[in-house]
PDB file of C-alpha atoms in Angstrom:
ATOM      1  CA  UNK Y   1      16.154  17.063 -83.471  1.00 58.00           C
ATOM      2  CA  UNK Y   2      17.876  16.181 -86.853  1.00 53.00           C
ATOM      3  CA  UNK Y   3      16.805  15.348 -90.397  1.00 61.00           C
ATOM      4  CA  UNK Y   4      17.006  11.762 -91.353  1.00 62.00           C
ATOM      5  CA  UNK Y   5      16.686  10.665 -94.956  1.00 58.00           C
ATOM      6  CA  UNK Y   6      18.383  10.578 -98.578  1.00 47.00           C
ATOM      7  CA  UNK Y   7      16.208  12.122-100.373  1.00 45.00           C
ATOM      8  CA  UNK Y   8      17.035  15.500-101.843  1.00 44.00           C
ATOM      9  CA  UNK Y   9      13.568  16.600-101.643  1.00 44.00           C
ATOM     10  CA  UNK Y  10      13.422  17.674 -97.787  1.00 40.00           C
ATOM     11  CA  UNK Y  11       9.440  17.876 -97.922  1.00 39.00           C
ATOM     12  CA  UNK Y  12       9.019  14.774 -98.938  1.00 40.00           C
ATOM     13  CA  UNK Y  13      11.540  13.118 -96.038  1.00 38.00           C
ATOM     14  CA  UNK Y  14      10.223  11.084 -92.938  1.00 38.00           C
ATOM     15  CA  UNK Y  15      12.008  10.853 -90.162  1.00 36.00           C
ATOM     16  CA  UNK Y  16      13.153  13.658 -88.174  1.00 38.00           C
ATOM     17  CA  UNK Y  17      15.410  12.457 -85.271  1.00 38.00           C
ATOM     18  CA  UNK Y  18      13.650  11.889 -82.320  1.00 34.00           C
ATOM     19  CA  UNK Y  19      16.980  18.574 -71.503  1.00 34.00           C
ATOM     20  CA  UNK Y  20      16.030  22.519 -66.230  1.00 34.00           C
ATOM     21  CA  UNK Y  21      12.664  23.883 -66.709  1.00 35.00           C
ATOM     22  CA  UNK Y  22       9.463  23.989 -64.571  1.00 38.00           C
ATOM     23  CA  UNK Y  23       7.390  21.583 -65.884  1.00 38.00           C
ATOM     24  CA  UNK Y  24       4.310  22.903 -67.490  1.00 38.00           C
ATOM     25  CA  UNK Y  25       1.023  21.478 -69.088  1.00 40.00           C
ATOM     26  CA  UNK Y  26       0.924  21.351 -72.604  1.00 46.00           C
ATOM     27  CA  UNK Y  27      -0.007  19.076 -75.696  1.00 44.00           C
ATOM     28  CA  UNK Y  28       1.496  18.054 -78.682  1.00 43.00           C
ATOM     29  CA  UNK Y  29      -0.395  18.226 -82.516  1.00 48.00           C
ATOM     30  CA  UNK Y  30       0.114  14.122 -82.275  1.00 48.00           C
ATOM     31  CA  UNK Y  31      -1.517  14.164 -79.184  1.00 46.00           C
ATOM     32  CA  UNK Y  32      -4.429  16.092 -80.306  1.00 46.00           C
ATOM     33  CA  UNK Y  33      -5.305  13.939 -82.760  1.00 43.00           C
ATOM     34  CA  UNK Y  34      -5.107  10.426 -80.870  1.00 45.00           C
ATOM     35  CA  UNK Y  35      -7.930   9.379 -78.703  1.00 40.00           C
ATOM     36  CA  UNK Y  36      -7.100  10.380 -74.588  1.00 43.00           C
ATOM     37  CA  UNK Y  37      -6.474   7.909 -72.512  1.00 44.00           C
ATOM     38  CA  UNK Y  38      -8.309   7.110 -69.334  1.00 46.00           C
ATOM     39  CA  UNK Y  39      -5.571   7.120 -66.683  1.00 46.00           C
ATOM     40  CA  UNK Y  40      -6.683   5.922 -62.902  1.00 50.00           C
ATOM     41  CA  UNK Y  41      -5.821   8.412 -59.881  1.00 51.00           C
ATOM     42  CA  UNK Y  42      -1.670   8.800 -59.012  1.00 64.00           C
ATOM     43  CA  UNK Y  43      -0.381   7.256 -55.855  1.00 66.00           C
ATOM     44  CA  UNK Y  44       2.633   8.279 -54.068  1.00 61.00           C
ATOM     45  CA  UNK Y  45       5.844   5.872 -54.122  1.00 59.00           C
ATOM     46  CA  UNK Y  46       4.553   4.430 -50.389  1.00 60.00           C
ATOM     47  CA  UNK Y  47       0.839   4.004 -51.781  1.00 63.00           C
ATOM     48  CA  UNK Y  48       2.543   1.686 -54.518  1.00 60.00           C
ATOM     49  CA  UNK Y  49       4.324  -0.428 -52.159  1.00 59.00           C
ATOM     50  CA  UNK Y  50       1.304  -0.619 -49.983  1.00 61.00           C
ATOM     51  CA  UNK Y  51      -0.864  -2.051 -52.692  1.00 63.00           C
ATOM     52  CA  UNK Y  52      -0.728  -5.354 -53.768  1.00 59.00           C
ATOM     53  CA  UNK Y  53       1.692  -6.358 -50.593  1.00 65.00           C
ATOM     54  CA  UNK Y  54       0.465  -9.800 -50.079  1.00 67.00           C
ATOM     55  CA  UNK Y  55       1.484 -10.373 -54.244  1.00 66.00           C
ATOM     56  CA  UNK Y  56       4.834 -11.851 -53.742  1.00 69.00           C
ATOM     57  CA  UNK Y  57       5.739 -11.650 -57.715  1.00 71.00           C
ATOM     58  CA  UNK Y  58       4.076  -8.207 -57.759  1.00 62.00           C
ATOM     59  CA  UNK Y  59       5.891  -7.060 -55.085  1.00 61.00           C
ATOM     60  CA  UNK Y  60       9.516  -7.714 -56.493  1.00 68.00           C
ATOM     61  CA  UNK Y  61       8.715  -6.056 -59.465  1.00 62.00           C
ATOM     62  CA  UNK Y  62       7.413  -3.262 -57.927  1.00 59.00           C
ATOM     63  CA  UNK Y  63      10.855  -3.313 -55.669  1.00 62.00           C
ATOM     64  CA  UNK Y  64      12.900  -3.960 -58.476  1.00 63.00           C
ATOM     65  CA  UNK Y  65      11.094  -0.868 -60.704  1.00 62.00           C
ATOM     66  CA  UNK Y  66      11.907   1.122 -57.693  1.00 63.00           C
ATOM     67  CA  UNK Y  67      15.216   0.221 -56.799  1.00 59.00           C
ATOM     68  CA  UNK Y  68      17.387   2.078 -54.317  1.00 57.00           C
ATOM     69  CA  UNK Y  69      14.850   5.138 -53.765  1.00 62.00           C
ATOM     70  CA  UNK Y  70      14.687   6.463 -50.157  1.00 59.00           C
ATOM     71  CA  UNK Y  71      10.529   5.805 -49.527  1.00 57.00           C
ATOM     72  CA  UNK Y  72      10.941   8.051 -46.197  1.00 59.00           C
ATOM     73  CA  UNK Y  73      12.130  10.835 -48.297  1.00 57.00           C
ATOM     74  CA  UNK Y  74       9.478  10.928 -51.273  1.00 56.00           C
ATOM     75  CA  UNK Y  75       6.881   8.135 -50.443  1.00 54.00           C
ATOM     76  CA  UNK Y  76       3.932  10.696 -50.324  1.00 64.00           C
ATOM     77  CA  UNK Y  77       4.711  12.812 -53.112  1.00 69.00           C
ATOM     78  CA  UNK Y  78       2.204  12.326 -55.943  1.00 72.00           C
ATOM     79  CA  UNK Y  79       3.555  14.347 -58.687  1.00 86.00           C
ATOM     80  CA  UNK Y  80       7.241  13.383 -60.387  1.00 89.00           C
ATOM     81  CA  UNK Y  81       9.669  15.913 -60.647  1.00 92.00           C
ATOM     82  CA  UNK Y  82      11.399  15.599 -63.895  1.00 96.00           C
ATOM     83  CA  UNK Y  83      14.550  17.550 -65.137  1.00 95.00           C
ATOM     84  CA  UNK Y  84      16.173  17.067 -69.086  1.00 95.00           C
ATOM     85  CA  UNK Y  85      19.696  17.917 -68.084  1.00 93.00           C
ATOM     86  CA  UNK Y  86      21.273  17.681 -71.484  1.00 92.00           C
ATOM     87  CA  UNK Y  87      20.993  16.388 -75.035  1.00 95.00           C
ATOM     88  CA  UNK Y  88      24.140  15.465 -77.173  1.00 97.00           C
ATOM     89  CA  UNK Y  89      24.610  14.639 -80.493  1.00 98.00           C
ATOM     90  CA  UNK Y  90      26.913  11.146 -81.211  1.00 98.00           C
ATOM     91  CA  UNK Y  91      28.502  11.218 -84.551  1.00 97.00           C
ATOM     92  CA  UNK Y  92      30.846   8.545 -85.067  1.00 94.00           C
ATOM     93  CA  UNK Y  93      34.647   9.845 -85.569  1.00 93.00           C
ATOM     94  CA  UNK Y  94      33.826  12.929 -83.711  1.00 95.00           C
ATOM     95  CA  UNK Y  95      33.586  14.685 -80.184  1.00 95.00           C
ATOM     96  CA  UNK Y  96      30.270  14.642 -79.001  1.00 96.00           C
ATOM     97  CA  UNK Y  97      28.016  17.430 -79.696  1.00 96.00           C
ATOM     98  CA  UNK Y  98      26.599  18.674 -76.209  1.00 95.00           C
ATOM     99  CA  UNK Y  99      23.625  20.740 -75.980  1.00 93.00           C
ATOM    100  CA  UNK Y 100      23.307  22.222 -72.568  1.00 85.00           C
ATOM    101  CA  UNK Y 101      19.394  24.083 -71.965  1.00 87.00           C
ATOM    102  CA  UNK Y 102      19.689  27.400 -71.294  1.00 84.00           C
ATOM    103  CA  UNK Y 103      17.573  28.897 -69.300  1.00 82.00           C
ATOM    104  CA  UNK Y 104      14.030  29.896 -70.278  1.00 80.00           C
ATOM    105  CA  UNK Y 105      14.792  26.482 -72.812  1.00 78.00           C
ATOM    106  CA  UNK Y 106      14.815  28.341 -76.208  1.00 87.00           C
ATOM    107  CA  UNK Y 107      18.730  29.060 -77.142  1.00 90.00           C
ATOM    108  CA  UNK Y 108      19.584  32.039 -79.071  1.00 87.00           C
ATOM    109  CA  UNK Y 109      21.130  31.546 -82.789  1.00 90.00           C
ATOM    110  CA  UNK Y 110      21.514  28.124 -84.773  1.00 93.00           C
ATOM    111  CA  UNK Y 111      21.742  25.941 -81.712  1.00 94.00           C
ATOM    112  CA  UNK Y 112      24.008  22.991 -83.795  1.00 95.00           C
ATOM    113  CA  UNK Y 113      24.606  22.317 -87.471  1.00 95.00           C
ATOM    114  CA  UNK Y 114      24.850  19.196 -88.695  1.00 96.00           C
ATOM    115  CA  UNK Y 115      26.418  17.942 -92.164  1.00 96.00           C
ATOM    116  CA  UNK Y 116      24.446  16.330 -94.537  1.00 96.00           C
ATOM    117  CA  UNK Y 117      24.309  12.389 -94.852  1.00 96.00           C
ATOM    118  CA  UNK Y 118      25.547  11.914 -91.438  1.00 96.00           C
ATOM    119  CA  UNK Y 119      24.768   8.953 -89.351  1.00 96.00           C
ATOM    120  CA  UNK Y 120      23.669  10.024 -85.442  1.00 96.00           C
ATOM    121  CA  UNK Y 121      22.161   9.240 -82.047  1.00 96.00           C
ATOM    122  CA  UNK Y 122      20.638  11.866 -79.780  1.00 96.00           C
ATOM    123  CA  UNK Y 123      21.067  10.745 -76.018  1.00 97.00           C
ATOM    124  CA  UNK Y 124      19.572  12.657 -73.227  1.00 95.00           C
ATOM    125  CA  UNK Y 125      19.991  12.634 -69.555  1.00 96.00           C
ATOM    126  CA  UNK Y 126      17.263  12.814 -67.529  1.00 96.00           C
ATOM    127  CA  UNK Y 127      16.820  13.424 -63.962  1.00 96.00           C
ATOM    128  CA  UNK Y 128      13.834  11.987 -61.921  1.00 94.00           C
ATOM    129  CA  UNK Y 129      12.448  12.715 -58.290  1.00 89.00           C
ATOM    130  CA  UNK Y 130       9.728  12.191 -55.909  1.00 85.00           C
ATOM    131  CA  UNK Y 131       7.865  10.058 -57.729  1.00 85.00           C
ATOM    132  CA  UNK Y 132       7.520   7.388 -61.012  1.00 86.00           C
ATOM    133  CA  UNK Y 133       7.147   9.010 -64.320  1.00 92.00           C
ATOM    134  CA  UNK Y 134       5.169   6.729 -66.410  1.00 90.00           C
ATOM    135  CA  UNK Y 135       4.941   6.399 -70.615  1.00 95.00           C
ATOM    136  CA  UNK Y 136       7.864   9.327 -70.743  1.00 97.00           C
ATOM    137  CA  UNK Y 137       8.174  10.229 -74.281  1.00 97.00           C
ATOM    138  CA  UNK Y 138       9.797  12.875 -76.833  1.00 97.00           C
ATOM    139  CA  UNK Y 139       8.030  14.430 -79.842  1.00 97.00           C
ATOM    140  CA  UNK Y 140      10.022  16.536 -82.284  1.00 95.00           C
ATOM    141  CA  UNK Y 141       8.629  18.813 -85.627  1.00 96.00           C
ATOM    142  CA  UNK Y 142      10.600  20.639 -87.435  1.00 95.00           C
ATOM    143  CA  UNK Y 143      10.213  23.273 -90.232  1.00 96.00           C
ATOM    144  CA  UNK Y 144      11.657  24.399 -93.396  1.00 95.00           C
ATOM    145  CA  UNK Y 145      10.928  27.698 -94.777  1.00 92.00           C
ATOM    146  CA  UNK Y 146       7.878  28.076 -92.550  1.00 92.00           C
ATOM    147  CA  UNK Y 147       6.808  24.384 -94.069  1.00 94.00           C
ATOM    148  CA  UNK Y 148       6.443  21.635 -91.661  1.00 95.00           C
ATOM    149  CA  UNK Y 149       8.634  18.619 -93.160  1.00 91.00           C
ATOM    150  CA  UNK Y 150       8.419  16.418 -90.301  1.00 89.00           C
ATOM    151  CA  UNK Y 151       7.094  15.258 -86.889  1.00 90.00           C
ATOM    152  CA  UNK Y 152       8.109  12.024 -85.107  1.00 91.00           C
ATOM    153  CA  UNK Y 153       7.816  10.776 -81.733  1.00 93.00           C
ATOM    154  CA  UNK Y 154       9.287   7.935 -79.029  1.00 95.00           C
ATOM    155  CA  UNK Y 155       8.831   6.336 -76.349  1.00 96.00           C
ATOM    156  CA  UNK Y 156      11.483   6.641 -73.899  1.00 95.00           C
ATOM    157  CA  UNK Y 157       9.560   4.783 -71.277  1.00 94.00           C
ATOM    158  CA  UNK Y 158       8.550   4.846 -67.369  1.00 91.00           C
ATOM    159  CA  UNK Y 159      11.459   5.930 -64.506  1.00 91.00           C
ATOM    160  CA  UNK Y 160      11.037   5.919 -60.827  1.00 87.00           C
ATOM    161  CA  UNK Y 161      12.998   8.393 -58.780  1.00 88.00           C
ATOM    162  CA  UNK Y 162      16.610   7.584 -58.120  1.00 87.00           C
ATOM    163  CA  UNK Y 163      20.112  10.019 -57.457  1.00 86.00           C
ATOM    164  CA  UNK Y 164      21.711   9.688 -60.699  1.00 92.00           C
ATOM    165  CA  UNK Y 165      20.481  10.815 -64.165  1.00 95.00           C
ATOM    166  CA  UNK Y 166      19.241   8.179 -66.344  1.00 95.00           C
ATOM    167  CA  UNK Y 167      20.907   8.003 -70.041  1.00 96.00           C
ATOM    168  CA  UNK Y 168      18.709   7.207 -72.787  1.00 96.00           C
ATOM    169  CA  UNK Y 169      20.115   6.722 -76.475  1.00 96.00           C
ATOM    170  CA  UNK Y 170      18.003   6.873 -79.357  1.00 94.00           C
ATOM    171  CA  UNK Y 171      18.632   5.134 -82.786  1.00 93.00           C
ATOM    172  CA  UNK Y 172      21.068   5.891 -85.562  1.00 94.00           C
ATOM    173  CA  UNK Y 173      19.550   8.769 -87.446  1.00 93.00           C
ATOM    174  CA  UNK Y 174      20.788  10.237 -91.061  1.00 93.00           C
ATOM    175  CA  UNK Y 175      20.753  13.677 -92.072  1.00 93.00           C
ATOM    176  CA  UNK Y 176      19.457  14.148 -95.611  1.00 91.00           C
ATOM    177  CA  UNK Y 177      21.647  15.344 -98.212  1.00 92.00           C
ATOM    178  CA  UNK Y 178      21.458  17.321-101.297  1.00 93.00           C
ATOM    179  CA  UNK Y 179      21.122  21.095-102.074  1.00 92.00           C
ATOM    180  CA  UNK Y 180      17.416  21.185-101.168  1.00 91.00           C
ATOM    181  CA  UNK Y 181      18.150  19.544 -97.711  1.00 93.00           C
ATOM    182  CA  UNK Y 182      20.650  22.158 -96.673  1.00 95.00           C
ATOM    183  CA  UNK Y 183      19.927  25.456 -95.091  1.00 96.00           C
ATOM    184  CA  UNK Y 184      18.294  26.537 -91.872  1.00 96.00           C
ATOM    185  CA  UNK Y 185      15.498  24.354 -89.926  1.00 96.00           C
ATOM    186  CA  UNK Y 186      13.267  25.784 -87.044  1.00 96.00           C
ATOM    187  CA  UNK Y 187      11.884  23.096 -84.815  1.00 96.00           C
ATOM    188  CA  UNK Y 188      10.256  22.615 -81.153  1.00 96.00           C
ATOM    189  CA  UNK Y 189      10.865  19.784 -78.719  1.00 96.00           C
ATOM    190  CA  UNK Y 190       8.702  17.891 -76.014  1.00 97.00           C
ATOM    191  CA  UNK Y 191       9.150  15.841 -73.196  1.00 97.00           C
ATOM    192  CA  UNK Y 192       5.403  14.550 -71.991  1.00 97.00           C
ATOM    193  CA  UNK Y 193       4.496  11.754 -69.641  1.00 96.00           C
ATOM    194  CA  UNK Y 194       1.246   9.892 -69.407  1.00 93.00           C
ATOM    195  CA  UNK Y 195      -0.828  12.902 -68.078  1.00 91.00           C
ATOM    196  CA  UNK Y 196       0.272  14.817 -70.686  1.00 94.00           C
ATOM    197  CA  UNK Y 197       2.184  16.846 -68.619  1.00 95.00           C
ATOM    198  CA  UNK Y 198       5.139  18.693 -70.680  1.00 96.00           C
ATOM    199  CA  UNK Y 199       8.805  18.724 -68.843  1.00 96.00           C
ATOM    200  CA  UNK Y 200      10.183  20.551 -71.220  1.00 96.00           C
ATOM    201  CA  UNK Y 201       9.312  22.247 -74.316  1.00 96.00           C
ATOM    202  CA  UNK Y 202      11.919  23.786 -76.377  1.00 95.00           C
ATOM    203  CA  UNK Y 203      12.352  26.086 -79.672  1.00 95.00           C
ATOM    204  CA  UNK Y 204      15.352  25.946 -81.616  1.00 96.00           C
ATOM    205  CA  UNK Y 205      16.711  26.154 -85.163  1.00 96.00           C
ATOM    206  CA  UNK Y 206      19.739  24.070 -86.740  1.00 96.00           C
ATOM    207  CA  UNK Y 207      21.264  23.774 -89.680  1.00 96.00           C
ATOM    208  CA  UNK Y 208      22.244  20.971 -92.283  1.00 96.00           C
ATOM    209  CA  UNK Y 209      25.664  22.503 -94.184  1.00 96.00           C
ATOM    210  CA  UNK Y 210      27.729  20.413 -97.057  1.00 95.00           C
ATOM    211  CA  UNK Y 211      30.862  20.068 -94.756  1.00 95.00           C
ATOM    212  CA  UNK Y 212      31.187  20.426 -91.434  1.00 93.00           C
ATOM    213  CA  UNK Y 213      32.329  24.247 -89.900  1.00 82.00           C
ATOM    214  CA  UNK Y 214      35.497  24.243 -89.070  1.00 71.00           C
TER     215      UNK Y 214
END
């Protein structure tokens, strides 16, 4: 989402930082160049629980994984339903930055700018239902002046289906500074579980200033 480094030299930085949309099938560059995976066939929520039953320790953590969620209302849905509500920006001594998606999930314009050598977190909140999303994680690569300077990803981690959003916070990130690091960045954004099914996929640009706008 952000830069993160002290080097002047922006192409030679590591460390880019690590939400409605219909969720879409896609793949990442990273992806494409790690061997696939060979996953076994999805079961709904009430499969889960069925399997296993006579396991007493598997069977807590299976209840504990799933929590509070309402088995009559999603136990045979196979596929999770997965929403990114929102991604802010935490700098410390000032108000959140809060990135709402717009719809379609590119924005128009210089979505945020950042200044440079600030410390960060992104957190997101995520929204799950129907079903467990397993190995959730976000990939990020970014461009300068049609150059790609960076791509990074994390795992975020496996959710099962409950009424409020879950809040995940990333760690502290630093923008680069210097005069090469400022400008204009484009960059695109995924959210991709196990399957390699994409959530969300987003296209922005951003921009690293000396001082922050007014």
């Amino acid at each position: 989402m952000g830069l993160d480094g002290d080097n002047e030299d922006v192409s030679d930085s590591e460390g880019l930082s690590r939400r409605p949309s219909e969720a879409s099938l896609c793949a990442t560059e990273e992806e494409e160049e790690e061997a696939s995976l060979e996953l076994g066939p999805k079961c709904s929520i009430k499969e889960h629980l069925e399997k296993d039953k006579d396991d007493e320790s598997l069977r807590r953590w299976k209840e504990q994984l799933l929590g509070s969620v309402d088995v009559n209302s999603v136990g045979e849905t196979l596929e999770p339903d997965v929403k990114i509500l929102s991604l802010a920006i935490l700098c410390p001594g000032r108000h959140d930055i809060v990135l709402q998606i717009p719809e379609g999930a590119n924005p128009k314009g210089v979505w945020f700018t950042l200044k440079e050598g600030t410390h960060y977190r992104l957190r997101f909140s995520i929204q799950v239902n129907n079903n467990i999303v397993s190995g959730l994680r976000y990939t990020n690569t970014v461009w300068k002046t049609g150059l790609k300077v960076d791509s990074s990803k994390e795992m975020l981690g496996t959710f099962s289906p409950q009424a409020e959003p879950y809040i995940h916070e990333m760690p502290e990130e630093t923008t680069p500074s210097g005069m090469f690091a400022r400008g204009s960045y484009s960059a695109k954004t995924k959210f991709i579980d196990d399957d390699n099914k994409c959530y969300l996929e987003i296209n922005y640009t951003f921009g690293i200033q000396k001082e922050w706008a007014n």
